PDB file of C-alpha atoms in Angstrom:
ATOM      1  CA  UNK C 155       0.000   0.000   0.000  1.00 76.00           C
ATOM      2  CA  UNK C 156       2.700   2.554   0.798  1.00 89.00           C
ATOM      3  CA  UNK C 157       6.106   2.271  -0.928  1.00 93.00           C
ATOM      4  CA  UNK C 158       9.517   4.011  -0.374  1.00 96.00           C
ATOM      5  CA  UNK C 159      11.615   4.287  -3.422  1.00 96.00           C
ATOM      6  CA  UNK C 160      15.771   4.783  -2.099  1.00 97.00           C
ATOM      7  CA  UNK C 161      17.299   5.515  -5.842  1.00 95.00           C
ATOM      8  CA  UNK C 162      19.906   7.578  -6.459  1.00 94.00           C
ATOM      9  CA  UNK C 163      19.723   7.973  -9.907  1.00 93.00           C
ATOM     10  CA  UNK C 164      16.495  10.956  -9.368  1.00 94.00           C
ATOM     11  CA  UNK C 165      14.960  10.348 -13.157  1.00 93.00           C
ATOM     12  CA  UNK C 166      14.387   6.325 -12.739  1.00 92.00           C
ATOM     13  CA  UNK C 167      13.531   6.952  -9.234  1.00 93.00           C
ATOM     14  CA  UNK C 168      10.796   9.405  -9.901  1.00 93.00           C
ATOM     15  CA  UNK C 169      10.053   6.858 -13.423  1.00 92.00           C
ATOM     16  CA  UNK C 170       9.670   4.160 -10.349  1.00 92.00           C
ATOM     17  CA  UNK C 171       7.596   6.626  -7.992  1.00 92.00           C
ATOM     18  CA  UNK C 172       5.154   7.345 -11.076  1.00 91.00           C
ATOM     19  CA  UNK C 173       4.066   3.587 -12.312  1.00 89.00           C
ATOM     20  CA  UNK C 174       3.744   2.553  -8.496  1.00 90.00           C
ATOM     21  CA  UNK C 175       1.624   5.295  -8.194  1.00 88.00           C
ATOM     22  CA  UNK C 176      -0.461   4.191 -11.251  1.00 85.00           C
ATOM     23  CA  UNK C 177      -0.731   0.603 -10.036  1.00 83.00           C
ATOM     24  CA  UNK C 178      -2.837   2.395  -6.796  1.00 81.00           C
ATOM     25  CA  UNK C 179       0.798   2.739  -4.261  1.00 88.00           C
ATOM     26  CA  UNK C 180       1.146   5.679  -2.607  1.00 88.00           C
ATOM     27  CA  UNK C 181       5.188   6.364  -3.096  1.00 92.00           C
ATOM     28  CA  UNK C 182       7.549   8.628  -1.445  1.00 94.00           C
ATOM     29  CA  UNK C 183      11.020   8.978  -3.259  1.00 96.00           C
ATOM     30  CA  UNK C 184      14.370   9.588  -1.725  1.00 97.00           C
ATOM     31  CA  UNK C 185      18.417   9.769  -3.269  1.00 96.00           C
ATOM     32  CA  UNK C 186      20.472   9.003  -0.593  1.00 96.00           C
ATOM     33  CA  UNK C 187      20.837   6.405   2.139  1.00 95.00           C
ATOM     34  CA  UNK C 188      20.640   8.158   4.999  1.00 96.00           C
ATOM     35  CA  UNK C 189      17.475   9.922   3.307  1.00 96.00           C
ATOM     36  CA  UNK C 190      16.458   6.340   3.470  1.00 96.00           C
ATOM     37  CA  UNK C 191      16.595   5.952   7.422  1.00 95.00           C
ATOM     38  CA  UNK C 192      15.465   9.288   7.865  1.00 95.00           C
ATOM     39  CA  UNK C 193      11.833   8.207   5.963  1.00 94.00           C
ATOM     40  CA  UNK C 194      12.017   4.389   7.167  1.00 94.00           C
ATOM     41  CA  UNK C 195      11.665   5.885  10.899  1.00 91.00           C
ATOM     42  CA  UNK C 196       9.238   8.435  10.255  1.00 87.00           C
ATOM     43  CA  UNK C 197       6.794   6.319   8.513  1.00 86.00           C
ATOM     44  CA  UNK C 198       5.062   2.777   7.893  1.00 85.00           C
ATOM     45  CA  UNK C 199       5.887   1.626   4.444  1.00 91.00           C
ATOM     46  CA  UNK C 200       5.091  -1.990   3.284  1.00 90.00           C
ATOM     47  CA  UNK C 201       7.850  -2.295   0.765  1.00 93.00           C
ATOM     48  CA  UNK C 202      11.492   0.002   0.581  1.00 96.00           C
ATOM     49  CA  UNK C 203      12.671  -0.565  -3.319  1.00 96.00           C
ATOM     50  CA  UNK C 204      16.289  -0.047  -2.145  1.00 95.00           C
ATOM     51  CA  UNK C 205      19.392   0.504  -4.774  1.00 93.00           C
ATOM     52  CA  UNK C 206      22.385  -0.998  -3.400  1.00 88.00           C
ATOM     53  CA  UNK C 207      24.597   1.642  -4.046  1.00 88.00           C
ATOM     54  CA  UNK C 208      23.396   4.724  -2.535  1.00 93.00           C
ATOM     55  CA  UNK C 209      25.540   7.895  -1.698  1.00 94.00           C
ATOM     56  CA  UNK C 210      26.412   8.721   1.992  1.00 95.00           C
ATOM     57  CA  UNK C 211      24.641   5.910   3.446  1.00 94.00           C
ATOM     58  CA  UNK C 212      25.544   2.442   1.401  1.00 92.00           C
ATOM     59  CA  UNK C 213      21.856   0.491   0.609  1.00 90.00           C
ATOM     60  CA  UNK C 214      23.652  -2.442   2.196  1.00 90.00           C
ATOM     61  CA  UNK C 215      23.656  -0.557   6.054  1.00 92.00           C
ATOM     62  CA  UNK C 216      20.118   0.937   5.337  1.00 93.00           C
ATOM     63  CA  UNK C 217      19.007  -3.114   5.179  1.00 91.00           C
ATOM     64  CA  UNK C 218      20.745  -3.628   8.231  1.00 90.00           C
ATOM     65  CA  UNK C 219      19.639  -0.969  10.076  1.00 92.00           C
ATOM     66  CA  UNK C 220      16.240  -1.834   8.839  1.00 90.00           C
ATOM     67  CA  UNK C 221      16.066  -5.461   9.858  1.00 86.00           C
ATOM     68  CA  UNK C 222      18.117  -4.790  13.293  1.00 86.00           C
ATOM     69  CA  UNK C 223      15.528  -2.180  14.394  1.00 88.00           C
ATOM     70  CA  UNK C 224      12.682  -5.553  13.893  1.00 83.00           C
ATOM     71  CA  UNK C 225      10.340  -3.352  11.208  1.00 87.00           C
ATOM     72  CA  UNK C 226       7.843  -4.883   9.258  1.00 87.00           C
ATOM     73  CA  UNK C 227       8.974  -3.213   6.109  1.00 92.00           C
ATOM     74  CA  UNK C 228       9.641  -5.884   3.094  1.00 92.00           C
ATOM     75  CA  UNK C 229      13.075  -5.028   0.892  1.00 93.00           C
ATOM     76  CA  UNK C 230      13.003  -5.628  -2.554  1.00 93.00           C
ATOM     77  CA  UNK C 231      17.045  -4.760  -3.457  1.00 90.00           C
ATOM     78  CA  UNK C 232      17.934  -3.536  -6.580  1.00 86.00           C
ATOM     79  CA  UNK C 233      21.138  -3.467  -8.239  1.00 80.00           C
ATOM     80  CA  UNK C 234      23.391  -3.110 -11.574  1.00 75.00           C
ATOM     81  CA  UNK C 235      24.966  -6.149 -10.453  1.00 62.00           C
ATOM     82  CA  UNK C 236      23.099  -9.239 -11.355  1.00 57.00           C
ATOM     83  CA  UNK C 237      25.788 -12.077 -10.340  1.00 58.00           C
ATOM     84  CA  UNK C 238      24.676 -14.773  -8.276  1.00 61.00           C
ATOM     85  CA  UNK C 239      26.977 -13.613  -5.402  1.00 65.00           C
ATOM     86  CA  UNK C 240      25.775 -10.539  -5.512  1.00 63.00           C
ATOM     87  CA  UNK C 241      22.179 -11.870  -5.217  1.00 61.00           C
ATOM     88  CA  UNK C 242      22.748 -14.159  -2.293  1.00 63.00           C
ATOM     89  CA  UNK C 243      24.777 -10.927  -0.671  1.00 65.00           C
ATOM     90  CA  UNK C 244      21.900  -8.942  -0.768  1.00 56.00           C
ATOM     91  CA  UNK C 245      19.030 -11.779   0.347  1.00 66.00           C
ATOM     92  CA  UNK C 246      21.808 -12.179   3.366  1.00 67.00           C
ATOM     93  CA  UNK C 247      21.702  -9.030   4.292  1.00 75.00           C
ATOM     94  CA  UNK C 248      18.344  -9.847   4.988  1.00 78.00           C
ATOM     95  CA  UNK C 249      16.597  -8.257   1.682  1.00 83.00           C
ATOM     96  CA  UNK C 250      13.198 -10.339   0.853  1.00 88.00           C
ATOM     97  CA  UNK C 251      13.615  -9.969  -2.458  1.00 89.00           C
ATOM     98  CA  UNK C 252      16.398  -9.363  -5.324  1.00 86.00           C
ATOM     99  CA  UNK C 253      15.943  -7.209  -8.827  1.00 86.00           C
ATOM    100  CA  UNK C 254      18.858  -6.576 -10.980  1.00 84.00           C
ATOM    101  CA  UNK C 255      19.228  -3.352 -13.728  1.00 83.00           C
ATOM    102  CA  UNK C 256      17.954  -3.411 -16.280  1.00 83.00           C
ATOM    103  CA  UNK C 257      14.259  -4.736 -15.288  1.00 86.00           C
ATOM    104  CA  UNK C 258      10.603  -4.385 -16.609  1.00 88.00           C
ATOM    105  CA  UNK C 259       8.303  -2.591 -14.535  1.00 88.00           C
ATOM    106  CA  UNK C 260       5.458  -5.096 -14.484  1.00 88.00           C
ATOM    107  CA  UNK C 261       7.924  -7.331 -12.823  1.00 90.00           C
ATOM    108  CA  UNK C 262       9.061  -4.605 -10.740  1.00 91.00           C
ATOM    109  CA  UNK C 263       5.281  -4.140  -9.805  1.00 89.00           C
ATOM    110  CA  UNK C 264       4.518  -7.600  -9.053  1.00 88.00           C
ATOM    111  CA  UNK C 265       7.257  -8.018  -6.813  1.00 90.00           C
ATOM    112  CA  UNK C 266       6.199  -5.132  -4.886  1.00 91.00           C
ATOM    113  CA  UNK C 267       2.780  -6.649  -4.663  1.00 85.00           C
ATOM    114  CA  UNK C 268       3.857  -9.902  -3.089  1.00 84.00           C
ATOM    115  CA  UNK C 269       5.933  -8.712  -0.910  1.00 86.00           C
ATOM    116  CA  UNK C 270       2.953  -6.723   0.214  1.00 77.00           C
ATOM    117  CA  UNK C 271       1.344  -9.844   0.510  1.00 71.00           C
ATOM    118  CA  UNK C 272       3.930 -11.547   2.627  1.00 69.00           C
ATOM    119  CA  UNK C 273       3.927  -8.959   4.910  1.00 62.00           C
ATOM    120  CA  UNK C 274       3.010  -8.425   8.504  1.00 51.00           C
ATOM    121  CA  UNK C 275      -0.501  -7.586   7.122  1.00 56.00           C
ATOM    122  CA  UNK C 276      -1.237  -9.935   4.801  1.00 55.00           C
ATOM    123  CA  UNK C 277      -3.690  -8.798   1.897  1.00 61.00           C
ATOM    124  CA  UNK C 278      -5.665 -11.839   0.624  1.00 67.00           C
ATOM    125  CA  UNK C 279      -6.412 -11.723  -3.519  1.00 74.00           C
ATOM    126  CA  UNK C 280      -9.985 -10.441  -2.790  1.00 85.00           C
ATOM    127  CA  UNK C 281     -12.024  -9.099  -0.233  1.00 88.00           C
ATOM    128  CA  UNK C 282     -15.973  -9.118   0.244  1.00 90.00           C
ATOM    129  CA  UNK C 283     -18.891  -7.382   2.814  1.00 88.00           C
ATOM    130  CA  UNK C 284     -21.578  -6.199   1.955  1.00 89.00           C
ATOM    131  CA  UNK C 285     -21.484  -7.082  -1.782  1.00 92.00           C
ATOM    132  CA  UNK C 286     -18.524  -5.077  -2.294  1.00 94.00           C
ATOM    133  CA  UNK C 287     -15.747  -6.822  -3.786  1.00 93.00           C
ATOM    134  CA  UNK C 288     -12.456  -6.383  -3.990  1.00 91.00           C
ATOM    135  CA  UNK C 289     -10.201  -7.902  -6.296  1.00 90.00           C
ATOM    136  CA  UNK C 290      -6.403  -6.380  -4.984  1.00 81.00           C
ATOM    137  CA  UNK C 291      -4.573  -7.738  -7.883  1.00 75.00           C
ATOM    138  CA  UNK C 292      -6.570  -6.760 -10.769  1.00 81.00           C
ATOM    139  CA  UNK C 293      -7.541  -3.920  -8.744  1.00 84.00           C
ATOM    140  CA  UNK C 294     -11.076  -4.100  -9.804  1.00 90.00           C
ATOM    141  CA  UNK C 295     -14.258  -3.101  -7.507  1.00 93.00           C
ATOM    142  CA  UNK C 296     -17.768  -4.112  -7.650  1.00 94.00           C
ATOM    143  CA  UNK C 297     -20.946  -3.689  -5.553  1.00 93.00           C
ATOM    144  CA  UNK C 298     -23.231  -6.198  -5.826  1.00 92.00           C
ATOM    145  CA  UNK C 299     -22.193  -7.028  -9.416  1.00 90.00           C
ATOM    146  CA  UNK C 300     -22.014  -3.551 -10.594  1.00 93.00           C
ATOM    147  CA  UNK C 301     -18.319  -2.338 -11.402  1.00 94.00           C
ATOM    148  CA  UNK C 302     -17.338   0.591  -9.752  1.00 94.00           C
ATOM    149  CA  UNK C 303     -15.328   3.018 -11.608  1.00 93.00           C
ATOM    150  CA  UNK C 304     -12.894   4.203  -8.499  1.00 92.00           C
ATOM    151  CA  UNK C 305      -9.583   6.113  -8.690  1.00 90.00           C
ATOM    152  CA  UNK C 306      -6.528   4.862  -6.969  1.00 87.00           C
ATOM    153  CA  UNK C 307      -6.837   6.660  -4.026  1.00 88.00           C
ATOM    154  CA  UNK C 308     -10.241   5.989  -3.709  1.00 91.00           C
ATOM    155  CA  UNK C 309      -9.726   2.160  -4.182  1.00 91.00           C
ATOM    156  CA  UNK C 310      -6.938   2.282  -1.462  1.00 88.00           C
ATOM    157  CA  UNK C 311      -9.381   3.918   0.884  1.00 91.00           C
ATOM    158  CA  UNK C 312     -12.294   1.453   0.085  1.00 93.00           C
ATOM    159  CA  UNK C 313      -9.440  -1.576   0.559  1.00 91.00           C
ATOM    160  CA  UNK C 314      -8.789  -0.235   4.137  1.00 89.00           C
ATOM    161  CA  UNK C 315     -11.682  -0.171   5.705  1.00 91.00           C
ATOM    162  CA  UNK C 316     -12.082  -3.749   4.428  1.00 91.00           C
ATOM    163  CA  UNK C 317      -9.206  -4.582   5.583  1.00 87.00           C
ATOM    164  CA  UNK C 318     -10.472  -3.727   9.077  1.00 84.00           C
ATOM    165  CA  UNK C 319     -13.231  -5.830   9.039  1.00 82.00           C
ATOM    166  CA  UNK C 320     -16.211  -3.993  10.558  1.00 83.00           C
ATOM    167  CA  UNK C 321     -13.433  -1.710  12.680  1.00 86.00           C
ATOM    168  CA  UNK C 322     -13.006   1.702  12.564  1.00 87.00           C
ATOM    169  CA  UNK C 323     -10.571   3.216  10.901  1.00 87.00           C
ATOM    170  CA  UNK C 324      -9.223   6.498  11.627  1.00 87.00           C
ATOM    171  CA  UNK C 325      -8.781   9.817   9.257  1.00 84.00           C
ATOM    172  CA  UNK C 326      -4.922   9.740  10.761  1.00 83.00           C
ATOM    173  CA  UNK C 327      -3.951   6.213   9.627  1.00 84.00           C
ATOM    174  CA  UNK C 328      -6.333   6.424   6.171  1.00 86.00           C
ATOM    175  CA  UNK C 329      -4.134  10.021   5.381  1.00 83.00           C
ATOM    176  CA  UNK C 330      -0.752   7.430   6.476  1.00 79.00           C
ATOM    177  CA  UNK C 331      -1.484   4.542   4.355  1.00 80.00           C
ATOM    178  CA  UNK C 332      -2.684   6.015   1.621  1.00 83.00           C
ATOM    179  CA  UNK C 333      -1.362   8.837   0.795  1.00 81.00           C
ATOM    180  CA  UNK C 334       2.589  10.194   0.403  1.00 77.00           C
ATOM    181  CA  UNK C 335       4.608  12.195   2.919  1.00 71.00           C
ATOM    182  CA  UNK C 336       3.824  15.393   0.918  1.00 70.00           C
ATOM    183  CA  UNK C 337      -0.161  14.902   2.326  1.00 69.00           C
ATOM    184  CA  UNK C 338      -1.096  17.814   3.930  1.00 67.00           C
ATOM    185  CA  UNK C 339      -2.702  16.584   7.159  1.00 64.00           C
ATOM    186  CA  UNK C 340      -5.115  20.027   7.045  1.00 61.00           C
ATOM    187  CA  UNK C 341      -6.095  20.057   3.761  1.00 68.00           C
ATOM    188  CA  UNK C 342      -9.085  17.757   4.078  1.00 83.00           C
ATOM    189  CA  UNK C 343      -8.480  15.376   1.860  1.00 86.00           C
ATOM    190  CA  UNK C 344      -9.271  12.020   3.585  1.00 87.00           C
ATOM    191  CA  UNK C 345     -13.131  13.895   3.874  1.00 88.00           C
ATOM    192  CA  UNK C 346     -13.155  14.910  -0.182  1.00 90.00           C
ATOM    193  CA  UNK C 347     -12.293  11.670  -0.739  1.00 91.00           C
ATOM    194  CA  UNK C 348     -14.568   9.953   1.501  1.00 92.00           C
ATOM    195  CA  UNK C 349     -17.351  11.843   0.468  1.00 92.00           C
ATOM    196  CA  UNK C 350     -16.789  10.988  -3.552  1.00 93.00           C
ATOM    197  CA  UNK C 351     -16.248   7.325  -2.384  1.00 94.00           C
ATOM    198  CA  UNK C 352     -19.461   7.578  -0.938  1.00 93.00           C
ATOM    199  CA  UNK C 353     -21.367   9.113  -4.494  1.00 93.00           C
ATOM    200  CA  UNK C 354     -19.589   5.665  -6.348  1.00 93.00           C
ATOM    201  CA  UNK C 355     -21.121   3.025  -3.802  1.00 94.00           C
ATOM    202  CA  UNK C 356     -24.222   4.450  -4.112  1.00 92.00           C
ATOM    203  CA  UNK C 357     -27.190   4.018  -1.625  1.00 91.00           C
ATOM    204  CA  UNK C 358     -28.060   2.161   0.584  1.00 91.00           C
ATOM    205  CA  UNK C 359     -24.507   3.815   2.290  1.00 89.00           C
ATOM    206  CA  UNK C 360     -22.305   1.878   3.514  1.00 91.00           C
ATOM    207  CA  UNK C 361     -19.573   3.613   5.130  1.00 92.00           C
ATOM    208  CA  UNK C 362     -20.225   5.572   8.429  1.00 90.00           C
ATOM    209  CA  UNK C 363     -18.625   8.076  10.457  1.00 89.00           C
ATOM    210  CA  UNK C 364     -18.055   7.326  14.197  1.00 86.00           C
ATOM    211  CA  UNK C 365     -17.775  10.759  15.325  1.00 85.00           C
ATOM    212  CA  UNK C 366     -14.107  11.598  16.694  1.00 79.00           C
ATOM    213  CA  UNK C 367     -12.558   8.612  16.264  1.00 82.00           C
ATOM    214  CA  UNK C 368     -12.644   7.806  11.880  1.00 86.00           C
ATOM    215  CA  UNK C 369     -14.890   5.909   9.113  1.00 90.00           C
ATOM    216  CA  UNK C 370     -15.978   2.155   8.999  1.00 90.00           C
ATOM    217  CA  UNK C 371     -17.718  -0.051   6.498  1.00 89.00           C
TER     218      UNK C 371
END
């Protein structure tokens, strides 16, 4: 659900940032290692796409520092070495998963997506209540058979709050899933897009607000 992207090289990093975004991740983008640490402790990303060679901060340490510290966050590694020592280095450094330059984005993508799904909160394929369904890989959304044309940030919105099962969700951890670091927490946006979420599922509603404490489906 929420990416980091540790590249030095800014143009394939932001090229990374912009088809994770399209395939409904909300990304945050960074050049340097210790950039790296300074985002991995501030926020709760699934999955850090982290080069190996990174200035002022090696990718190698940010891994270790990552998996010392006990966080949930998945590694896929990438790097312009593709030798088989080189992969076995970086899954031993305690990496999850291993891409070598060149690679093709929908691989890049898909690897991103499993690792979500082998994460510390699993996501399974699909998700159902109260005929909405979910499919998370073809990200496709229905209610009661009728397709629901939702944008990404609106299907990552719908996906957490089923996700919680029943539970309320708050405006505070919608706004830190779902959206980047550049989210401006007073803007409003978690309402605006609540409220158009709302318009797509139509009546009878489905989502509520629990007054002071967030949403739930």
């Amino acid at each position: 659900m929420r990416v980091l992207v540790a590249e030095d090289e800014e143009i394939l990093a932001e090229l990374v940032a912009t088809g994770l975004r399209r395939a409904g991740f909300a990304v945050d983008t960074v050049y340097s290692g210790d950039a790296a640490l300074a985002y991995l402790g501030l926020h709760d990303y699934d999955v850090v796409v982290l080069d190996r060679d990174l200035p002022r901060v090696h990718g190698d340490d940010v891994a270790r520092a990552l998996v010392a510290s006990g966080s949930r966050t998945r590694i896929l590694m990438l790097t312009a070495a593709g030798s088989m020592e080189d992969r076995v280095a970086g899954l031993d450094l305690g990496a999850d998963d291993y891409l070598g330059k060149p690679f093709e984005f929908p691989e890049l993508v898909s690897r991103v997506r499993a690792l979500r799904r082998r994460s510390a909160r699993p996501v399974p394929p699909q998700l159902e209540r109260h005929g909405i369904r979910l499919d998370t890989v073809r990200r496709a959304a229905s209610r009661e058979g009728r397709e629901l044309d939702l944008s990404p940030k609106e299907f990552s919105v719908l996906q957490l709050l089923l996700e919680a099962d029943g539970g309320t969700v708050s405006a505070e951890e919608l706004l830190e899933r779902a959206w980047d670091a550049n989210a401006d927490p007073f803007t409003g946006a978690v309402r605006v897009c609540m409220s158009k979420l709302r318009g797509k599922l139509g009546e009878p509603a489905l989502i509520r607000t629990v007054q002071g404490v967030g949403y739930a489906l």
